[in-house]
Amino acid sequence: SIVIVGGNECMIRQYKDLADNFDVRLCGEFNCTAKVYPKTTSGLKSIGSPDLLVLFTNTVSHKMVRCALNETKGCNTKIARSHRSSMAALRSILEEHVS
């Protein structure tokens, strides 16, 4: 599964659509969905143990980054950081880490 932390709130649907299309390749026959957290909600307790954690560092607080990293500590989670939160940035991250 893929978790995206940060980004623009108005682009949540586009982030999910793009990540879900790549998620099909990652999860194979399973129907996985991406989670998007554009801002802090309840301390990010429902992240779980994703295969890929995408951090858009320009649009997220340091506290939220630390919280997301603490939630995935001890898991086999790949972490990708990007200063840009555009669709092109997300697409390049997914192409790099999902293939």
PDB file of C-alpha atoms in Angstrom:
ATOM      1  CA  SER A   1       0.000   0.000   0.000  1.00  0.00           C
ATOM      2  CA  ILE A   2       0.995   3.640  -0.420  1.00  0.00           C
ATOM      3  CA  VAL A   3       0.619   6.479   2.080  1.00  0.00           C
ATOM      4  CA  ILE A   4       1.039  10.107   0.979  1.00  0.00           C
ATOM      5  CA  VAL A   5       1.656  12.702   3.685  1.00  0.00           C
ATOM      6  CA  GLY A   6       1.359  16.376   2.789  1.00  0.00           C
ATOM      7  CA  GLY A   7       0.527  17.850  -0.561  1.00  0.00           C
ATOM      8  CA  ASN A   8      -2.264  20.132  -1.656  1.00  0.00           C
ATOM      9  CA  GLU A   9      -5.732  19.479  -0.261  1.00  0.00           C
ATOM     10  CA  CYS A  10      -7.374  20.302  -3.583  1.00  0.00           C
ATOM     11  CA  MET A  11      -5.386  17.514  -5.273  1.00  0.00           C
ATOM     12  CA  ILE A  12      -6.290  14.625  -2.956  1.00  0.00           C
ATOM     13  CA  ARG A  13      -8.437  12.905  -5.594  1.00  0.00           C
ATOM     14  CA  GLN A  14      -5.709  13.194  -8.262  1.00  0.00           C
ATOM     15  CA  TYR A  15      -3.057  11.835  -5.855  1.00  0.00           C
ATOM     16  CA  LYS A  16      -5.290   8.847  -4.995  1.00  0.00           C
ATOM     17  CA  ASP A  17      -6.152   8.129  -8.621  1.00  0.00           C
ATOM     18  CA  LEU A  18      -2.515   8.178  -9.719  1.00  0.00           C
ATOM     19  CA  ALA A  19      -1.297   6.146  -6.736  1.00  0.00           C
ATOM     20  CA  ASP A  20      -4.101   3.588  -7.073  1.00  0.00           C
ATOM     21  CA  ASN A  21      -3.174   2.965 -10.718  1.00  0.00           C
ATOM     22  CA  PHE A  22       0.430   2.282  -9.696  1.00  0.00           C
ATOM     23  CA  ASP A  23      -0.767   0.366  -6.644  1.00  0.00           C
ATOM     24  CA  VAL A  24      -2.352  -2.257  -8.907  1.00  0.00           C
ATOM     25  CA  ARG A  25       1.130  -3.098 -10.220  1.00  0.00           C
ATOM     26  CA  LEU A  26       2.557  -3.158  -6.702  1.00  0.00           C
ATOM     27  CA  CYS A  27      -0.140  -5.297  -5.085  1.00  0.00           C
ATOM     28  CA  GLY A  28      -0.853  -7.517  -8.075  1.00  0.00           C
ATOM     29  CA  GLU A  29      -4.293  -9.073  -7.810  1.00  0.00           C
ATOM     30  CA  PHE A  30      -5.149  -7.443  -4.480  1.00  0.00           C
ATOM     31  CA  ASN A  31      -7.301  -4.319  -4.487  1.00  0.00           C
ATOM     32  CA  CYS A  32      -5.182  -1.908  -2.443  1.00  0.00           C
ATOM     33  CA  THR A  33      -5.895   1.771  -2.106  1.00  0.00           C
ATOM     34  CA  ALA A  34      -3.653   4.710  -1.315  1.00  0.00           C
ATOM     35  CA  LYS A  35      -4.154   6.848   1.775  1.00  0.00           C
ATOM     36  CA  VAL A  36      -3.593  10.601   1.559  1.00  0.00           C
ATOM     37  CA  TYR A  37      -3.041  12.802   4.620  1.00  0.00           C
ATOM     38  CA  PRO A  38      -2.726  16.433   3.467  1.00  0.00           C
ATOM     39  CA  LYS A  39      -2.805  17.729   7.050  1.00  0.00           C
ATOM     40  CA  THR A  40      -2.585  16.371  10.581  1.00  0.00           C
ATOM     41  CA  THR A  41      -5.637  14.426  11.638  1.00  0.00           C
ATOM     42  CA  SER A  42      -5.669  12.418  14.870  1.00  0.00           C
ATOM     43  CA  GLY A  43      -1.885  12.078  14.895  1.00  0.00           C
ATOM     44  CA  LEU A  44      -1.662   9.828  11.810  1.00  0.00           C
ATOM     45  CA  LYS A  45      -2.442   6.703  13.860  1.00  0.00           C
ATOM     46  CA  SER A  46      -4.053   4.866  10.936  1.00  0.00           C
ATOM     47  CA  ILE A  47      -0.983   4.778   8.677  1.00  0.00           C
ATOM     48  CA  GLY A  48      -0.284   1.132   9.453  1.00  0.00           C
ATOM     49  CA  SER A  49       2.738  -0.390   7.703  1.00  0.00           C
ATOM     50  CA  PRO A  50       2.668   0.769   4.070  1.00  0.00           C
ATOM     51  CA  ASP A  51       5.057  -0.425   1.391  1.00  0.00           C
ATOM     52  CA  LEU A  52       5.813   3.174   0.399  1.00  0.00           C
ATOM     53  CA  LEU A  53       5.558   6.407   2.399  1.00  0.00           C
ATOM     54  CA  VAL A  54       5.643   9.586   0.296  1.00  0.00           C
ATOM     55  CA  LEU A  55       6.431  12.800   2.180  1.00  0.00           C
ATOM     56  CA  PHE A  56       5.782  16.116   0.443  1.00  0.00           C
ATOM     57  CA  THR A  57       8.071  18.162   2.681  1.00  0.00           C
ATOM     58  CA  ASN A  58       7.183  21.612   1.329  1.00  0.00           C
ATOM     59  CA  THR A  59       3.536  21.434   2.400  1.00  0.00           C
ATOM     60  CA  VAL A  60       3.822  19.564   5.697  1.00  0.00           C
ATOM     61  CA  SER A  61       5.092  20.517   9.149  1.00  0.00           C
ATOM     62  CA  HIS A  62       8.196  19.027  10.735  1.00  0.00           C
ATOM     63  CA  LYS A  63       5.999  17.606  13.499  1.00  0.00           C
ATOM     64  CA  MET A  64       3.844  15.745  10.970  1.00  0.00           C
ATOM     65  CA  VAL A  65       6.926  14.316   9.224  1.00  0.00           C
ATOM     66  CA  ARG A  66       8.309  13.078  12.553  1.00  0.00           C
ATOM     67  CA  CYS A  67       4.929  11.573  13.453  1.00  0.00           C
ATOM     68  CA  ALA A  68       4.697   9.730  10.114  1.00  0.00           C
ATOM     69  CA  LEU A  69       8.252   8.430  10.429  1.00  0.00           C
ATOM     70  CA  ASN A  70       7.616   7.248  14.000  1.00  0.00           C
ATOM     71  CA  GLU A  71       4.492   5.377  12.900  1.00  0.00           C
ATOM     72  CA  THR A  72       6.455   3.441  10.267  1.00  0.00           C
ATOM     73  CA  LYS A  73       9.535   2.833  12.409  1.00  0.00           C
ATOM     74  CA  GLY A  74      10.436  -0.858  12.469  1.00  0.00           C
ATOM     75  CA  CYS A  75       8.485  -1.646   9.299  1.00  0.00           C
ATOM     76  CA  ASN A  76       9.905  -2.439   5.874  1.00  0.00           C
ATOM     77  CA  THR A  77       8.593   0.831   4.503  1.00  0.00           C
ATOM     78  CA  LYS A  78      10.358   2.660   1.687  1.00  0.00           C
ATOM     79  CA  ILE A  79      10.388   6.402   2.352  1.00  0.00           C
ATOM     80  CA  ALA A  80      10.422   8.940  -0.464  1.00  0.00           C
ATOM     81  CA  ARG A  81      10.726  12.663   0.215  1.00  0.00           C
ATOM     82  CA  SER A  82       9.960  15.382  -2.281  1.00  0.00           C
ATOM     83  CA  HIS A  83      10.034  19.139  -1.859  1.00  0.00           C
ATOM     84  CA  ARG A  84       7.553  19.498  -4.714  1.00  0.00           C
ATOM     85  CA  SER A  85       3.974  18.260  -4.353  1.00  0.00           C
ATOM     86  CA  SER A  86       2.997  18.162  -8.013  1.00  0.00           C
ATOM     87  CA  MET A  87       1.554  15.267  -9.978  1.00  0.00           C
ATOM     88  CA  ALA A  88       4.802  15.000 -11.936  1.00  0.00           C
ATOM     89  CA  ALA A  89       6.769  14.672  -8.682  1.00  0.00           C
ATOM     90  CA  LEU A  90       4.437  11.944  -7.417  1.00  0.00           C
ATOM     91  CA  ARG A  91       4.559  10.123 -10.759  1.00  0.00           C
ATOM     92  CA  SER A  92       8.386  10.088 -10.743  1.00  0.00           C
ATOM     93  CA  ILE A  93       8.457   8.832  -7.140  1.00  0.00           C
ATOM     94  CA  LEU A  94       6.029   6.034  -7.954  1.00  0.00           C
ATOM     95  CA  GLU A  95       7.915   5.051 -11.108  1.00  0.00           C
ATOM     96  CA  GLU A  96      11.159   4.892  -9.131  1.00  0.00           C
ATOM     97  CA  HIS A  97       9.890   2.942  -6.124  1.00  0.00           C
ATOM     98  CA  VAL A  98       7.088   0.751  -7.458  1.00  0.00           C
ATOM     99  CA  SER A  99       8.902  -0.814 -10.396  1.00  0.00           C
TER     100      SER A  99
END
